Amino acid sequence: MRTVRRTTTASARLGTRSFATSGDVVNVEGNAYFPLDSVPEGVLQPSSTTSVCPWKGVASYYDVHVDEQVIPDGAWTYRHPLPLARRVRGRVAFWNGIEVDRN
């Protein structure tokens, strides 16, 4: 089983622009999973990219739109995670130049 823990507060930002903040973040394998509803409408646009994790399941990706910038496949979610990863259901994680600040 992988380490899963909660963080008090975390923010996702692109450059100096913070676009998501939550006090209900789940950390798994170094990735901060934010509740989907903590990300403003329009920031996440579905991508056709998927990947498979042997213990979390199939990940679906999003292009991330912040102001005039677009980060292709900059976020992912597990819509139907496997049982060991059930705590990431309904959550999204970021990468590809998107920084996560944890407090």
Short mmCIF file of C-alpha atoms in Angstrom, two decimals:
data_model
loop_
_atom_site.label_atom_id
_atom_site.label_comp_id
_atom_site.label_asym_id
_atom_site.label_seq_id
_atom_site.Cartn_x
_atom_site.Cartn_y
_atom_site.Cartn_z
CA MET A 1 0.00 0.00 0.00
CA ARG A 2 1.21 3.51 -0.84
CA THR A 3 1.46 6.37 1.63
CA VAL A 4 -1.66 8.52 1.62
CA ARG A 5 -1.96 11.56 3.86
CA ARG A 6 -3.86 14.81 4.02
CA THR A 7 -2.33 18.28 3.95
CA THR A 8 -3.75 21.28 5.77
CA THR A 9 -3.75 23.55 2.72
CA ALA A 10 -2.26 23.44 -0.77
CA SER A 11 -2.40 25.76 -3.76
CA ALA A 12 -1.82 25.03 -7.45
CA ARG A 13 -0.25 27.79 -9.51
CA LEU A 14 1.06 28.49 -12.96
CA GLY A 15 3.84 31.04 -12.66
CA THR A 16 2.64 33.57 -10.11
CA ARG A 17 -1.07 32.89 -10.74
CA SER A 18 -2.68 30.66 -8.10
CA PHE A 19 -5.78 29.01 -9.56
CA ALA A 20 -6.80 26.35 -7.02
CA THR A 21 -6.57 26.22 -3.23
CA SER A 22 -7.92 23.60 -0.86
CA GLY A 23 -7.62 22.50 2.75
CA ASP A 24 -8.70 19.00 1.73
CA VAL A 25 -5.77 17.71 -0.33
CA VAL A 26 -4.78 14.03 -0.41
CA ASN A 27 -1.08 13.31 -1.01
CA VAL A 28 -0.17 10.08 -2.80
CA GLU A 29 3.34 9.25 -3.99
CA GLY A 30 4.35 12.91 -3.84
CA ASN A 31 1.34 14.16 -5.81
CA ALA A 32 -1.27 16.46 -4.27
CA TYR A 33 -4.82 15.47 -5.25
CA PHE A 34 -7.20 18.44 -5.01
CA PRO A 35 -10.99 18.07 -4.87
CA LEU A 36 -12.31 18.65 -8.39
CA ASP A 37 -14.66 21.32 -7.08
CA SER A 38 -11.68 23.37 -5.80
CA VAL A 39 -10.66 24.08 -9.40
CA PRO A 40 -12.59 26.94 -11.05
CA GLU A 41 -14.89 26.15 -13.94
CA GLY A 42 -13.14 26.37 -17.31
CA VAL A 43 -9.63 25.62 -16.03
CA LEU A 44 -9.82 21.88 -16.78
CA GLN A 45 -10.65 20.81 -20.34
CA PRO A 46 -10.78 17.04 -21.02
CA SER A 47 -7.93 15.60 -23.06
CA SER A 48 -7.94 12.30 -24.96
CA THR A 49 -4.83 11.13 -23.06
CA THR A 50 -5.02 8.22 -20.61
CA SER A 51 -2.47 6.19 -18.68
CA VAL A 52 -2.63 3.17 -16.38
CA CYS A 53 -1.27 2.79 -12.86
CA PRO A 54 -1.20 -0.81 -11.58
CA TRP A 55 -2.67 0.11 -8.19
CA LYS A 56 -4.71 3.26 -8.94
CA GLY A 57 -6.25 2.31 -12.29
CA VAL A 58 -6.85 4.33 -15.47
CA ALA A 59 -6.00 8.04 -15.33
CA SER A 60 -7.81 10.54 -17.54
CA TYR A 61 -6.02 13.79 -18.36
CA TYR A 62 -7.03 17.43 -18.69
CA ASP A 63 -5.51 20.36 -20.50
CA VAL A 64 -5.14 23.17 -17.97
CA HIS A 65 -6.24 26.68 -19.03
CA VAL A 66 -5.06 29.56 -16.83
CA ASP A 67 -5.50 33.05 -18.22
CA GLU A 68 -4.00 32.87 -21.74
CA GLN A 69 -1.80 29.83 -21.03
CA VAL A 70 -2.65 26.22 -21.85
CA ILE A 71 -0.75 23.30 -20.35
CA PRO A 72 -1.54 20.17 -22.41
CA ASP A 73 -2.24 17.17 -20.16
CA GLY A 74 -1.33 19.30 -17.14
CA ALA A 75 -3.70 17.47 -14.78
CA TRP A 76 -5.10 13.99 -14.28
CA THR A 77 -7.83 12.22 -12.35
CA TYR A 78 -8.88 8.64 -11.63
CA ARG A 79 -12.61 8.58 -12.37
CA HIS A 80 -12.96 4.96 -11.24
CA PRO A 81 -9.92 4.23 -9.06
CA LEU A 82 -9.08 0.74 -7.93
CA PRO A 83 -9.93 -0.11 -4.27
CA LEU A 84 -6.51 0.82 -2.82
CA ALA A 85 -6.77 4.28 -4.39
CA ARG A 86 -10.37 5.07 -3.45
CA ARG A 87 -9.30 8.26 -1.60
CA VAL A 88 -8.32 9.92 -4.91
CA ARG A 89 -11.82 9.54 -6.39
CA GLY A 90 -13.24 12.94 -7.31
CA ARG A 91 -9.79 14.55 -7.15
CA VAL A 92 -7.27 15.96 -9.60
CA ALA A 93 -3.46 16.26 -9.51
CA PHE A 94 -1.19 18.59 -11.50
CA TRP A 95 2.21 18.48 -13.24
CA ASN A 96 4.01 19.69 -16.41
CA GLY A 97 5.03 23.08 -15.03
CA ILE A 98 2.17 23.57 -12.60
CA GLU A 99 3.58 24.09 -9.12
CA VAL A 100 1.87 22.91 -5.94
CA ASP A 101 2.62 24.83 -2.75
CA ARG A 102 1.88 22.85 0.41
CA ASN A 103 1.45 24.47 3.82
#
